[in-house]
Structure formats: C-alpha cells, structure tokens
Coordinates of C-alpha atoms and ligand atoms in Angstrom, one line a residue:
X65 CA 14.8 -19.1 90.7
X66 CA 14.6 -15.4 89.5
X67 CA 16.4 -13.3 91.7
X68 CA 14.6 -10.3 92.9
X69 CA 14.9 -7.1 91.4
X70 CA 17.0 -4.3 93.8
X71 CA 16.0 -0.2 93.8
X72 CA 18.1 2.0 95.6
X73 CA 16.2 6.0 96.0
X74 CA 17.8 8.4 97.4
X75 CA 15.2 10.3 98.9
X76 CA 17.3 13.7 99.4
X77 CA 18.7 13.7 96.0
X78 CA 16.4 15.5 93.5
X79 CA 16.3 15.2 89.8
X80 CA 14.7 17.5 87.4
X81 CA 11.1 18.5 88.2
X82 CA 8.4 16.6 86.2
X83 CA 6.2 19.1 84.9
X84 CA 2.3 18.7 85.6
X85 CA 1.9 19.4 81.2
X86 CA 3.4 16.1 80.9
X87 CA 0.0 14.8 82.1
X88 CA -1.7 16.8 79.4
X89 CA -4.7 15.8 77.1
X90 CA -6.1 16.0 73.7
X91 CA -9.8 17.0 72.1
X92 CA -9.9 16.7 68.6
X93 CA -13.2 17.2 66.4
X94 CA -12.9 13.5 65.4
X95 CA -15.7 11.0 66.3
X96 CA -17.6 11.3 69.7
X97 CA -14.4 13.1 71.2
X98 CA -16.2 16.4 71.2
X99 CA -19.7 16.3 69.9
X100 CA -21.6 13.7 72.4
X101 CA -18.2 12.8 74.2
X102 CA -18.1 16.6 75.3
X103 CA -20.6 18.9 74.5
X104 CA -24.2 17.6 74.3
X105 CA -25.9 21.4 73.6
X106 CA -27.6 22.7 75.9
X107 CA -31.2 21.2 75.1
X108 CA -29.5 17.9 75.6
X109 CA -31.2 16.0 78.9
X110 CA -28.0 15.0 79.8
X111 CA -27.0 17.8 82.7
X112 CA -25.0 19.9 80.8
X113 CA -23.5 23.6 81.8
X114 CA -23.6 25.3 78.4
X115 CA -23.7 22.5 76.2
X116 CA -20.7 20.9 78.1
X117 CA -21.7 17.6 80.0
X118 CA -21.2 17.9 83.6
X119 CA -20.6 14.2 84.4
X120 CA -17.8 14.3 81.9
X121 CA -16.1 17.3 83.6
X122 CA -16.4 16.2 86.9
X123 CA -14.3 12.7 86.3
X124 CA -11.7 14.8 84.3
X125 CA -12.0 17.1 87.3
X126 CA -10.7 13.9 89.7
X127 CA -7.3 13.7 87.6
X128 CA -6.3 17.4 87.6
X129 CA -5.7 17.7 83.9
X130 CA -3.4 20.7 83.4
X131 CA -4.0 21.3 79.8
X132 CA -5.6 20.4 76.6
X133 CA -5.1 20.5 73.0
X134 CA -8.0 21.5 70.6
X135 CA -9.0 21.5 68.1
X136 CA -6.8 18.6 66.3
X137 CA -4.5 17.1 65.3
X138 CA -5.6 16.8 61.6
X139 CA -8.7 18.6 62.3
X140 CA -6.7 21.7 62.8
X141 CA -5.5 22.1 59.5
X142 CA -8.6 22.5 58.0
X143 CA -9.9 24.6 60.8
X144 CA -11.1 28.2 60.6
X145 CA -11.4 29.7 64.1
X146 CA -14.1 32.9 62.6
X147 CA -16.7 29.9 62.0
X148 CA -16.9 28.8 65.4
X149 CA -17.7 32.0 66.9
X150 CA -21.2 34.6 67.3
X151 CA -24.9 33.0 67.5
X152 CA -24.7 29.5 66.6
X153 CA -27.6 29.3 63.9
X154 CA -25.5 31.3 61.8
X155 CA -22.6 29.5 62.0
X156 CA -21.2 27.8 58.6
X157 CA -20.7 24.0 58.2
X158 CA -18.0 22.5 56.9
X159 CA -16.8 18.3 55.9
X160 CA -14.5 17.3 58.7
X161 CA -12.2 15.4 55.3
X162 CA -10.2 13.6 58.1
X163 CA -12.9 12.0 60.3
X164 CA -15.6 10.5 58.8
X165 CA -16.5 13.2 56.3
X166 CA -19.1 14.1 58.1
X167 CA -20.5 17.5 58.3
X168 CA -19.2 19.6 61.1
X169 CA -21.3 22.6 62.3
X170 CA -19.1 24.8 64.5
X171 CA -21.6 24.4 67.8
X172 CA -18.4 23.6 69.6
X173 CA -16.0 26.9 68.7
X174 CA -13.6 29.4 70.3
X175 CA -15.8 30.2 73.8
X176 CA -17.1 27.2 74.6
X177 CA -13.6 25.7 74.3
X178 CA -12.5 28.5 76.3
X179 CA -15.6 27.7 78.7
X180 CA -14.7 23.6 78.8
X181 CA -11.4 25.1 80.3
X182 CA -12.9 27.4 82.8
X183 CA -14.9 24.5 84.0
X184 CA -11.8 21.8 84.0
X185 CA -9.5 25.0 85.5
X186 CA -7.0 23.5 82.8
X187 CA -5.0 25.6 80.4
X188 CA -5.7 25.8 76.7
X189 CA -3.3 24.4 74.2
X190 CA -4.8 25.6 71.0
X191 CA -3.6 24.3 67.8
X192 CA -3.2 26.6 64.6
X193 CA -3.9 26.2 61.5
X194 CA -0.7 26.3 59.1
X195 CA -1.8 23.7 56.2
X196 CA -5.0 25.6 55.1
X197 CA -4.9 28.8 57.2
X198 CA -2.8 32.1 56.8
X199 CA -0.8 33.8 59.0
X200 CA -3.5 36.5 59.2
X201 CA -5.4 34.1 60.2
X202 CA -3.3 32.7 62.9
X203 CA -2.3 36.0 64.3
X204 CA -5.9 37.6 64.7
X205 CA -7.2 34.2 66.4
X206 CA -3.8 35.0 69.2
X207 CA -5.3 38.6 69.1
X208 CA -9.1 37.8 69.7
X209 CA -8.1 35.7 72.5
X210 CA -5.4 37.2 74.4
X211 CA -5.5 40.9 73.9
X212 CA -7.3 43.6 76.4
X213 CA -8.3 47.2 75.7
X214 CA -9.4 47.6 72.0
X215 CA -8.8 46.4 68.8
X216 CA -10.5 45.2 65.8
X217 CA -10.5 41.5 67.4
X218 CA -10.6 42.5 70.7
X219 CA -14.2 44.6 69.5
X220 CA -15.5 41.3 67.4
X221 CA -14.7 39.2 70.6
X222 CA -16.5 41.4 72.9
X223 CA -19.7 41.5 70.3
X224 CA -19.6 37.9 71.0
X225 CA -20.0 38.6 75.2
X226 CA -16.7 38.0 76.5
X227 CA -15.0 41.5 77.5
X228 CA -12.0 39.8 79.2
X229 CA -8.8 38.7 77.1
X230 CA -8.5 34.6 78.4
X231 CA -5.1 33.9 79.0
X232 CA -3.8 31.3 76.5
X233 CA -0.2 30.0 76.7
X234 CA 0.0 26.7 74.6
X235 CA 0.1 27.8 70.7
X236 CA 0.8 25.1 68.6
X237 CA 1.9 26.1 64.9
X238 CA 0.3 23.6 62.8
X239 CA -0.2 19.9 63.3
X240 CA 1.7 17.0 61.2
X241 CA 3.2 19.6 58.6
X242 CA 4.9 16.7 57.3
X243 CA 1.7 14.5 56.9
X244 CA -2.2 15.9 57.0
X245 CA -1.4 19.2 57.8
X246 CA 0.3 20.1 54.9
X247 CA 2.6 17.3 53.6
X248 CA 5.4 19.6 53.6
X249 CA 9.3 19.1 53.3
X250 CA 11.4 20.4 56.5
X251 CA 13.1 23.1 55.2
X252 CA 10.0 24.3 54.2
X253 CA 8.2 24.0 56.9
X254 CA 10.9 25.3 59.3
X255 CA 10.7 28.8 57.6
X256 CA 6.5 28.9 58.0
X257 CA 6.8 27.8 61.7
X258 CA 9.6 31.0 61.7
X259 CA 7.4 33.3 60.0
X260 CA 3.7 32.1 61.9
X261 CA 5.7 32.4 65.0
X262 CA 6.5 35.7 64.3
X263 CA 2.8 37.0 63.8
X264 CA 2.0 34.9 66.6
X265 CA 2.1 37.9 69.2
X266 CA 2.2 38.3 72.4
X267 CA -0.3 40.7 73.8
X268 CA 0.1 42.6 77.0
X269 CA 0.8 39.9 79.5
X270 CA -0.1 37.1 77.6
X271 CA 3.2 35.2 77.0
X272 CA 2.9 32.1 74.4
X273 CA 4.7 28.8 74.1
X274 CA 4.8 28.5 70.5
X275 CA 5.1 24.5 69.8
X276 CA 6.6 23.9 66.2
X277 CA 5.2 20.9 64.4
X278 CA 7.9 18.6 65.0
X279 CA 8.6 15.1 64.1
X280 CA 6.8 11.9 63.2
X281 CA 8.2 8.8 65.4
X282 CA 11.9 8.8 64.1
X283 CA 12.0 11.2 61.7
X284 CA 15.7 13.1 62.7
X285 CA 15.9 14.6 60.1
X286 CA 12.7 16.9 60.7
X287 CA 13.8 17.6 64.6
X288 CA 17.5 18.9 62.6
X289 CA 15.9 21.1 60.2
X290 CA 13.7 22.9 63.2
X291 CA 16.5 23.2 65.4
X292 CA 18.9 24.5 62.8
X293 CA 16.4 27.3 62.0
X294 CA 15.7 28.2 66.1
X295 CA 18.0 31.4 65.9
X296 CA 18.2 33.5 68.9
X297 CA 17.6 31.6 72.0
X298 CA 18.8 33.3 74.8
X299 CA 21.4 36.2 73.7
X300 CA 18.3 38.9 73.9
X301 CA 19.3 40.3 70.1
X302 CA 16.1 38.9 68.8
X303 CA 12.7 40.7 69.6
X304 CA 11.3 36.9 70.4
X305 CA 12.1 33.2 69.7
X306 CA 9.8 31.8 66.8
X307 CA 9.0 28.5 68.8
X308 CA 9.7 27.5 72.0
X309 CA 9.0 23.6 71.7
X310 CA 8.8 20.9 69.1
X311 CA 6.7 18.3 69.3
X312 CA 6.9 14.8 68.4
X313 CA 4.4 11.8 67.6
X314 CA 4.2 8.6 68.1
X315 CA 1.6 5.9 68.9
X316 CA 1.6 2.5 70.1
X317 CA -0.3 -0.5 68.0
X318 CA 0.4 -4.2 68.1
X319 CA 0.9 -5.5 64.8
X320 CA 1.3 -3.0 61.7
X321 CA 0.0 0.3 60.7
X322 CA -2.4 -1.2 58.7
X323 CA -3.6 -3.7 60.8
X324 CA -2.7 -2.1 64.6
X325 CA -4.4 -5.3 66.6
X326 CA -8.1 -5.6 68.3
X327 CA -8.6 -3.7 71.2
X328 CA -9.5 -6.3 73.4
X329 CA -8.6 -9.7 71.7
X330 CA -5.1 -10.5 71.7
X331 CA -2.8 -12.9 73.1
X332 CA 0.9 -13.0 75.0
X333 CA 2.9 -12.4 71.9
X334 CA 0.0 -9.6 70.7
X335 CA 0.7 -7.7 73.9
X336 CA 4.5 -8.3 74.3
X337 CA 4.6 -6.3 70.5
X338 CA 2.5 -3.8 71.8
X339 CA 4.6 -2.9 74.9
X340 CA 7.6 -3.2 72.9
X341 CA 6.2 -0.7 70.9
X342 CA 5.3 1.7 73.8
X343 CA 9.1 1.3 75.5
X344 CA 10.4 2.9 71.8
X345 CA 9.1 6.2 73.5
X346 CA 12.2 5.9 75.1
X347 CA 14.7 5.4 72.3
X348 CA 12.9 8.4 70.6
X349 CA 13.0 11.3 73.2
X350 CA 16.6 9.9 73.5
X351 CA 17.6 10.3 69.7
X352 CA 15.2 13.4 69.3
X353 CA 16.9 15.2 72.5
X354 CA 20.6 14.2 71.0
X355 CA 19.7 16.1 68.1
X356 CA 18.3 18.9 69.7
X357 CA 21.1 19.1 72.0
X358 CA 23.8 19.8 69.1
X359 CA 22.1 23.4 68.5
X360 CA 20.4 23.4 71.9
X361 CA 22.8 22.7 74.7
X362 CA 21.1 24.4 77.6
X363 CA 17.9 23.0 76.7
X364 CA 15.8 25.5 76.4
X365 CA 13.7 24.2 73.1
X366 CA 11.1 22.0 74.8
X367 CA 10.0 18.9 73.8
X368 CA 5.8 18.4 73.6
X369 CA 4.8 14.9 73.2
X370 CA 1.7 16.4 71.9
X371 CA 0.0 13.1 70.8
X372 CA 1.0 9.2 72.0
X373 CA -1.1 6.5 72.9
X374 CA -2.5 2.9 71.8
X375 CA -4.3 3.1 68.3
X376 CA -5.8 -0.4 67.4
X377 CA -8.0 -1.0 65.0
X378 CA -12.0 0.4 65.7
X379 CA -14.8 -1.4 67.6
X380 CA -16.3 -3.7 64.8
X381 CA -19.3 -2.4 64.0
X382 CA -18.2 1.4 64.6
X383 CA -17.2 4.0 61.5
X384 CA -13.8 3.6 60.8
X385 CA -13.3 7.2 60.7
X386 CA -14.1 7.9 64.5
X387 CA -11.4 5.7 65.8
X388 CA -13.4 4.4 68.8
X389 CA -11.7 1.7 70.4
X390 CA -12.3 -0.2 74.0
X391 CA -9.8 0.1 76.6
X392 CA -7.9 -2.7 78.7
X393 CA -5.4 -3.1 81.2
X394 CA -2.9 -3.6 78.7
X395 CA -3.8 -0.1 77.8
X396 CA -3.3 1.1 81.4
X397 CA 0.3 -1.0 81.3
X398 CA 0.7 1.3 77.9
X399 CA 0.3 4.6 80.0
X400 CA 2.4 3.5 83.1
X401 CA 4.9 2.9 80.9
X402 CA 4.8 6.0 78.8
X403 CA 5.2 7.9 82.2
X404 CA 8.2 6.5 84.0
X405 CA 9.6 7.4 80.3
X406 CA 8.8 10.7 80.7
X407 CA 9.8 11.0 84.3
X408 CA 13.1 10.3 83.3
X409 CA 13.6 13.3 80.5
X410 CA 11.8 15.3 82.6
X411 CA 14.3 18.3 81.6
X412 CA 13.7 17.9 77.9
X413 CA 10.1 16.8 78.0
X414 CA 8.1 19.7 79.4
X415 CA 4.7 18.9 77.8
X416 CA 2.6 15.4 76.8
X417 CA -0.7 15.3 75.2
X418 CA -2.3 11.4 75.3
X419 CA -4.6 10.5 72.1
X420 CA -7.3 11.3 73.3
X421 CA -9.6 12.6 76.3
X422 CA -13.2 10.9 75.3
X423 CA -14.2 8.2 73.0
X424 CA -11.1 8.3 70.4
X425 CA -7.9 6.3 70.7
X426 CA -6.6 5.6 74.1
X427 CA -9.7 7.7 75.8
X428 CA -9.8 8.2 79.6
X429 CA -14.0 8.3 79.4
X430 CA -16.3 6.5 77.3
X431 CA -19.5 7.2 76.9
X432 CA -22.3 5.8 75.3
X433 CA -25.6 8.7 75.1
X434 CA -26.0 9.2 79.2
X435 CA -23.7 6.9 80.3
X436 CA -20.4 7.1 81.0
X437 CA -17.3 4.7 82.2
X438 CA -14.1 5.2 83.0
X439 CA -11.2 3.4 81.8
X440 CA -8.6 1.4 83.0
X441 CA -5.7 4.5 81.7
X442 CA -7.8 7.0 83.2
X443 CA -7.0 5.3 86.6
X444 CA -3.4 5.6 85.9
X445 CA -3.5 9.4 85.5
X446 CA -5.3 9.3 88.6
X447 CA -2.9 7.3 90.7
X448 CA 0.0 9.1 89.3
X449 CA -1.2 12.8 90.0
X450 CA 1.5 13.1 92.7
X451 CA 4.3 13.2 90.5
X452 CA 2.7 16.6 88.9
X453 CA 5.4 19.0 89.5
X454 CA 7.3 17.4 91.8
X455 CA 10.9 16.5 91.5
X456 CA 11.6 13.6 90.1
X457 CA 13.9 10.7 91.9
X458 CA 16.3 9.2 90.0
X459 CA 15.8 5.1 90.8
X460 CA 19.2 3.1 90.4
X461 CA 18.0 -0.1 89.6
X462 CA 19.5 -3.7 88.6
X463 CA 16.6 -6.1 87.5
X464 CA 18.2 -9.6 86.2
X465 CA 15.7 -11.6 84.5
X466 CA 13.2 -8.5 84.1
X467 CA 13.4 -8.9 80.3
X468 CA 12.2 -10.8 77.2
X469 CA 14.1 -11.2 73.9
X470 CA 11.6 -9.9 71.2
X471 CA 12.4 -11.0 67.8
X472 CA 16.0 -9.0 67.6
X473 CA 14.7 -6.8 70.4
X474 CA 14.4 -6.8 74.1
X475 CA 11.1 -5.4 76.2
X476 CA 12.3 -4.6 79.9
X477 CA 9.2 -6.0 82.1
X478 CA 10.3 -4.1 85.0
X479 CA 9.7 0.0 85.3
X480 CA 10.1 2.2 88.0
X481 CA 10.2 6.0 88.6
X482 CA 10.0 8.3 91.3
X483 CA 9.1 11.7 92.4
X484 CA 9.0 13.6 95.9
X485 CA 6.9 17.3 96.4
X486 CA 5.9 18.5 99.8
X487 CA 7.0 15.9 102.2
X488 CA 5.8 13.3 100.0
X489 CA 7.4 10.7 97.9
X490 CA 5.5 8.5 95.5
X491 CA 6.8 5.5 93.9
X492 CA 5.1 4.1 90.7
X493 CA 6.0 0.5 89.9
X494 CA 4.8 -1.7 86.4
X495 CA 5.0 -5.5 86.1
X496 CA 4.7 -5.3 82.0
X497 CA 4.8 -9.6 82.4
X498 CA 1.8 -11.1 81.8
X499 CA 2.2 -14.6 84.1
X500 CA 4.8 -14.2 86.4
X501 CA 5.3 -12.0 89.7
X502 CA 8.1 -10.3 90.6
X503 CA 9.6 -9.2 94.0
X504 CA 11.2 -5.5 94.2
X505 CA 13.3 -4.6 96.8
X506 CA 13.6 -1.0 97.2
X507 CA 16.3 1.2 99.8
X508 CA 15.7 4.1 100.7
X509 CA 18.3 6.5 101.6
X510 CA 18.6 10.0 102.6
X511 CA 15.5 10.5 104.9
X512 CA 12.8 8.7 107.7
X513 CA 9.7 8.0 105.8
X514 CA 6.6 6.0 106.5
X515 CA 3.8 4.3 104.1
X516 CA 0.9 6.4 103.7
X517 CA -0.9 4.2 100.9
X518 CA -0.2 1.7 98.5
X519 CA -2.6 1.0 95.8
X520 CA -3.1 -1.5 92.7
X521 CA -4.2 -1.6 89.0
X522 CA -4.7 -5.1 87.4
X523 CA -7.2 -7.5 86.8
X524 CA -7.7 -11.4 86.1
X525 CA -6.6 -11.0 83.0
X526 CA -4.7 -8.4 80.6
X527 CA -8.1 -8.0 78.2
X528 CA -10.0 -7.0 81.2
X529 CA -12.0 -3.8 80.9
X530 CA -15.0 -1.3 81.6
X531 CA -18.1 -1.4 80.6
X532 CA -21.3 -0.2 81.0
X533 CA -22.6 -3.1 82.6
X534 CA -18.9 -3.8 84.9
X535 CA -18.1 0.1 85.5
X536 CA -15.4 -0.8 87.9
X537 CA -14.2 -4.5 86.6
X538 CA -10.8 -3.0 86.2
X539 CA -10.0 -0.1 89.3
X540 CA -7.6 0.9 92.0
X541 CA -7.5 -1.3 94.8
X542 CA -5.8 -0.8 98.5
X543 CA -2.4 -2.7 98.1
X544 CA -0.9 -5.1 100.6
X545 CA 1.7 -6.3 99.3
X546 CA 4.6 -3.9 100.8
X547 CA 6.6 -4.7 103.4
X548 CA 8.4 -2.3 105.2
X549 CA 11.5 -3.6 107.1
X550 CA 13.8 -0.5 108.2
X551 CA 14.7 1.6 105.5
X552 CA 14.0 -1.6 102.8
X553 CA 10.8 -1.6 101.1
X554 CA 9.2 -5.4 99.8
X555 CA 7.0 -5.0 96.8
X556 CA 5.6 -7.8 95.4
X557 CA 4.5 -6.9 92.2
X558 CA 1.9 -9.7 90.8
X559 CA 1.5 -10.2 87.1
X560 CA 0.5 -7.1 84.9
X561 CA 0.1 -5.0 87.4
X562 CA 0.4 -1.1 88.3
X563 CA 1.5 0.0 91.9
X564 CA 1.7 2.9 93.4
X565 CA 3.7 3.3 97.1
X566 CA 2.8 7.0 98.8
X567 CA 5.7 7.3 101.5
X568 CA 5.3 10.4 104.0
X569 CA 8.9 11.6 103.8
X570 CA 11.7 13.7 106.1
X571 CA 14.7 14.3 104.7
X572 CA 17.8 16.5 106.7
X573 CA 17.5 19.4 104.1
Ligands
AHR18 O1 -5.2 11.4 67.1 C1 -5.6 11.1 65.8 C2 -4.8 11.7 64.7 O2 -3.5 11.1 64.7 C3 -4.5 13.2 64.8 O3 -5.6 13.9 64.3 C4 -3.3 13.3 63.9 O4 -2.5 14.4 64.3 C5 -2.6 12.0 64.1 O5 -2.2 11.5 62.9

C-alpha cells in the first residue's frame, strides 16, 4: 500500500509575497481572441459597452485579472499603434501575416484597449513594436498615453476625446526578438532593448516596467546576453534602468511541436507527456533565475512569464491560423500546476501572462456568436484568487510514491503550495494521477485556524469539458473530503483532481 503523503505549514512563517501579476492574461489580435471573442462593435446585438461585450467582461470580472498583454505576441511586431486610433472609418487595414492572413481593420486600437481595461479595472501591459517599428515610434505611443499637459501627442490624443494621460506601467519591448519579432541574434537584440528602453520615457508620474524580450524555453544563452547588458541597477549613476524584466516563453503540448496532441482525445500516456511538459516550467525559471543571478544578485531584474500555456493542435474543422482549441480538465491540471511553480519563485517571478484570455490557446472563455462558456482553467484562476498578493507558505513536503518514471524522466503527481493574506490561509492541492487517489496529511504549525471552505475541480474523466450544451460539466464543487483532527488536516485527494482548503487563520504575530 502507498503510504500517504505528509505536509508540514508553518502558518507564521512567511515566504516571499506572490504577486497578483502572476495571474495575468493575454489578448492578442489572433483568431476570435479580440474581434468576436472581445469586441463585437457597437451595432453588434450582443450587449456590448462600446463595442466590448459585456458578458465577456463580467466573467473576467469574477477572476480579478490584474493585467493584460495586448496587442501580441507576434501580432505586435507588425503593429502600428497611429492606425488604431481617430474615427474608425478612416482607419487603414492591414494582413495580420501571423494569424490567418486575414485582413485586420484597426476597429479594436489604442482607446478601446485602454477602455477594455477601464471596464476589467486591470492594468495594461502593452507590447511594443521592436521587429517592424522604430524607436520614434515606440516612444510617442509611451507619450500619447501617459503624458499630461501638452505636447504634440498629448494634443493628437486629446483630438481623439480623451484629455486625461491613462496610466500604463507594463511596457513590453518587442515580442520573440529571437523568432517572429525580428529573428534577431542576442547581442543584437540586447543593445535595441537598451536603446528602445531609453526612449521609452517616463512621463510625469507615470513610472514603466520595461519587459525586455527574453528567452524562448531554454535558451540561456539569450537570458546571459540581456543580463550582461542590464548596467546600472541600483547605484543611482544612471538616469534610468533600460529594462526592468525579461520575459520568458514556454508552452505546454503533448507530443511534438509539429504535432502538439488533440485537445480533447488523448490517452494516459498523451496526458502524462503533457504534464511532464508543464512541470519543465520549473526547471526553467530555475536555470533562467541562476543565470540572472550571476549579474543580478539582489534580484531586482524581474522575471515576466509573459506567455505559457497548453497549445495542441486546432479544432478540426477550424483555420489553422486562429489557434482555437477546446479546453479539458487536463488543461485545468496544466494551470494548477503552472501556479504552485510560480508560488515557489515568487521573488524572481513577478509577472505571468497565460496564452490566451478568449478563444486562442489555453482560453478562460469561449464563445461561439452570443454564447459563451467558461472553461475548466478559468475555474482555476478563480479558485486560486486568494493567493493574489499574499505571502506565500513555504510547504515541506515528503510524498513517496507520488511519482511516475517517464521515459528517462520523472513527473511528480503530487503539488502543493501555499499562501496566507489577511487572516486567511489557502491551500491549493493537485492530484496530476489519472486513476489513483491519494491521501495528504497536512500540519499545521504556528497558529489556531479553522476550515472556512474546501472546494473541488475534476470530473469523470480527464477529457471532460464545457460546452455550449454542458456549460458546467466540468466546475467547482463544495469539497468534503478534509478532515480536521487538531492541528492535522486529512485530504483525500481523488484522481485528477484540483483542491482548494480556505483555513481562517490566527497566528501569535
Ligand atoms: O500565443 C500565440 C503566439 O505564440 C504568440 O503570438 C507568440 O508570441 C508565440 O509564439
């Protein structure tokens, strides 16, 4: 018999605080994301609030979402920000190359970004445009934005009704410089993220967080040519830091690049691959932050996991170049995964951005013309909102059996992390097996604390999912399967599951 798995939490011992970014999300201009996913226009009969559809911001209203990336991804590298602004008729068209090659007619530009984030009350990330933009470029979109009083920008902005400056922190400085958004070498691109970083200003209050395009999955070498080039980062002899993140990608598919899996058809081995996959996450913040800690000891480079995610191959039937793809509970296992990872490097992961918000990759919300569903990831982001900037709680735990040899490689089936804010604590547990249960005994030390809600995520099987027709096959459930005995929890944990455990919490301090 398999031994049940021991956690010890120490309730009055605080890690580093999890940031609420690392629960942020991503909009590009690719497929149904934005046009139908999004914004509808505002003759659409779908209730809209200038052009934005009002269903779609109420559900991503439920999860808190602290910030979000637009306009790409690759998308932003062929974007120019003075087309998607003033009355739309006379707004130019361009080929979206990346997506479909379809024609793209800037309805969905600068303001009613701006606007989506007003309504979500979520902070902007904006991407830049490094691969076919120029720095003048760059720098005047910062400027029409974020300055007050006048300037040239600031008087083209306010021609286009807004009089107020927004307040925009998240600047990212191109998007996969190595790939789409440029196909540059390091070195080279290290000295245009120096010099776009420069003319990136800040105006008047408005402080940016520029995010350097950092590195594709294990690329080292890329993170070590940024950091070399960071300069001045903390002795004040600089007028301002070029960057104050890199970012890193990396996504999660079953089988190979070329052929990443179905969606929603795939057996035990299939799945095992794919969470196998997701755990690298961990190996790469790891090797990323060891590199970034030889010329950054203190840590004060952030690292923005700007895009992650499952990417499997499309819904048969659907263009190949909108990248729409069902949602299961193994892509809810994919998230809850992802996020005890990034509990744990909470002090060098300050930002995350999953791929993407509506209708592309691993999408919280999928619609289909009026309707909409949620998905099974979209109820992870939910039931984790309680770690948003809370402190995170290291979990000590020993776990025999709670892993599976893959090929030359072992998936751990067990993950834990923790968090306490405000008198609360909140445990989030994943069973990554896909037949068999498993018991978790947790102590809890350093504080009284009593069970204020337990809740579940799973389903008969791991291809479950949401549809149209079965809206809520795959949702939270009450949870009773904790047992409290003194300061010893009792979680049993049934097959592929999510649990989250919501303790009220004293502690002495
Ligand atoms: O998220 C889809 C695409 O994946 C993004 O546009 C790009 O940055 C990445 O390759």
């Amino acid at each position: 018999m398999t031994p049940n798995s021991r956690a010890i939490i120490n309730l009055d011992i605080e890690g580093p605080a999890i940031s609420r970014h690392i629960y942020g999300h991503f909009a590009e201009h690719l497929g149904h994301c934005i046009y139908g996913g999004i914004y509808v226009g505002e003759d659409s009969q779908i209730p809209n609030d200038q052009g934005i559809r009002l269903d779609v911001v109420e559900a991503l209203k439920g999860l808190n979402i602290p910030n979000l990336r637009w306009p790409g991804g690759c998308f932003a590298d062929e974007y120019h920000w003075k087309d998607g602004i003033g009355p739309k008729a006379e707004r130019p068209s361009m080929v979206n190359t990346h997506w479909g090659n379809v024609e793209e007619n800037n309805h969905f530009g600068t303001h009613e970004f701006m606007h989506l984030c007003e309504l979500l009350e979520t902070e902007p990330y904006i991407s830049g445009n490094v691969g076919s933009g120029t720095v003048e470029e760059m720098s005047q979109w910062v400027e029409y934005l974020t300055r007050d009083g006048d300037s040239p920008m600031v008087r083209l902005r306010k021609e286009n009704g807004r009089d107020e400056p927004w307040r925009v922190q998240f600047w990212g400085i191109g998007n996969e410089t190595w790939g789409c958004g440029g196909n540059m070498r390091p070195e080279y691109y290290a000295d245009l993220a120096r010099q776009y970083g420069t003319y990136c200003r800040d105006h008047g209050e408005n402080k940016l967080y520029r995010i350097a395009s950092g590195a594709n999955v294990d690329d080292y070498a890329w993170t070590e040519a940024l950091m070399k080039t960071i300069g001045d980062i903390g002795c004040g002899c600089r007028p301002h830091n070029y960057f104050q993140a890199l970012s890193l990608h990396h996504y999660t598919f079953a089988n190979t690049w070329q052929d990443k899996g179905s969606a929603t058809e795939f057996d035990n081995d299939e799945y095992y691959r794919t969470m196998l996959n997701a755990q690298r996450m961990d190996e790469l913040i790891t090797n990323h932050s060891n590199v970034m800690d030889v010329y950054d000891p203190k840590r004060r480079i952030g690292l923005v996991v700007d895009e992650w995610g499952t990417w499997f191959n499309v819904e048969p039937g659907t263009n190949p170049g909108f990248l729409y793809q069902q949602n299961t509970l193994r892509d809810s296992l994919v998230a809850s995964l992802h996020f005890d990872i990034f509990h744990r490097h909470a002090e060098r992961v300050v930002m995350t951005n999953i791929a993407q918000t509506v209708n592309v990759l691993q999408s919280m919300i999928l619609t289909d013309g009026e309707q909409m569903i949620l998905t099974p990831t979209y109820h992870v982001f939910e039931m984790n909102k309680g770690h948003h900037d809370a402190a995170s709680l290291p979990v000590h735990l020993s776990s025999p059996g709670s892993s599976r040899d893959i090929g030359d490689q072992t998936l751990n089936t067990l993950s834990m992390s923790a968090s306490a804010k405000d008198g609360r604590a909140l445990i989030s547990l994943t069973n990554l097996e896909a037949d068999v249960a498993r018991t978790v005994e947790i102590d809890l030390r350093g504080g009284d604390f009593a069970i204020a809600q337990s809740r579940i995520l799973t389903a008969a099987r791991l291809q479950d999912h949401n549809t149209t027709e079965r809206p809520a096959a795959v949702a939270p459930q009450a949870f009773d399967g904790v047992i409290r005995d003194g300061q010893r929890l009792t979680v049993e944990l049934p097959a592929h599951s999510f649990v989250t455990v919501e303790l009220q919490v004293r502690t002495a301090d």
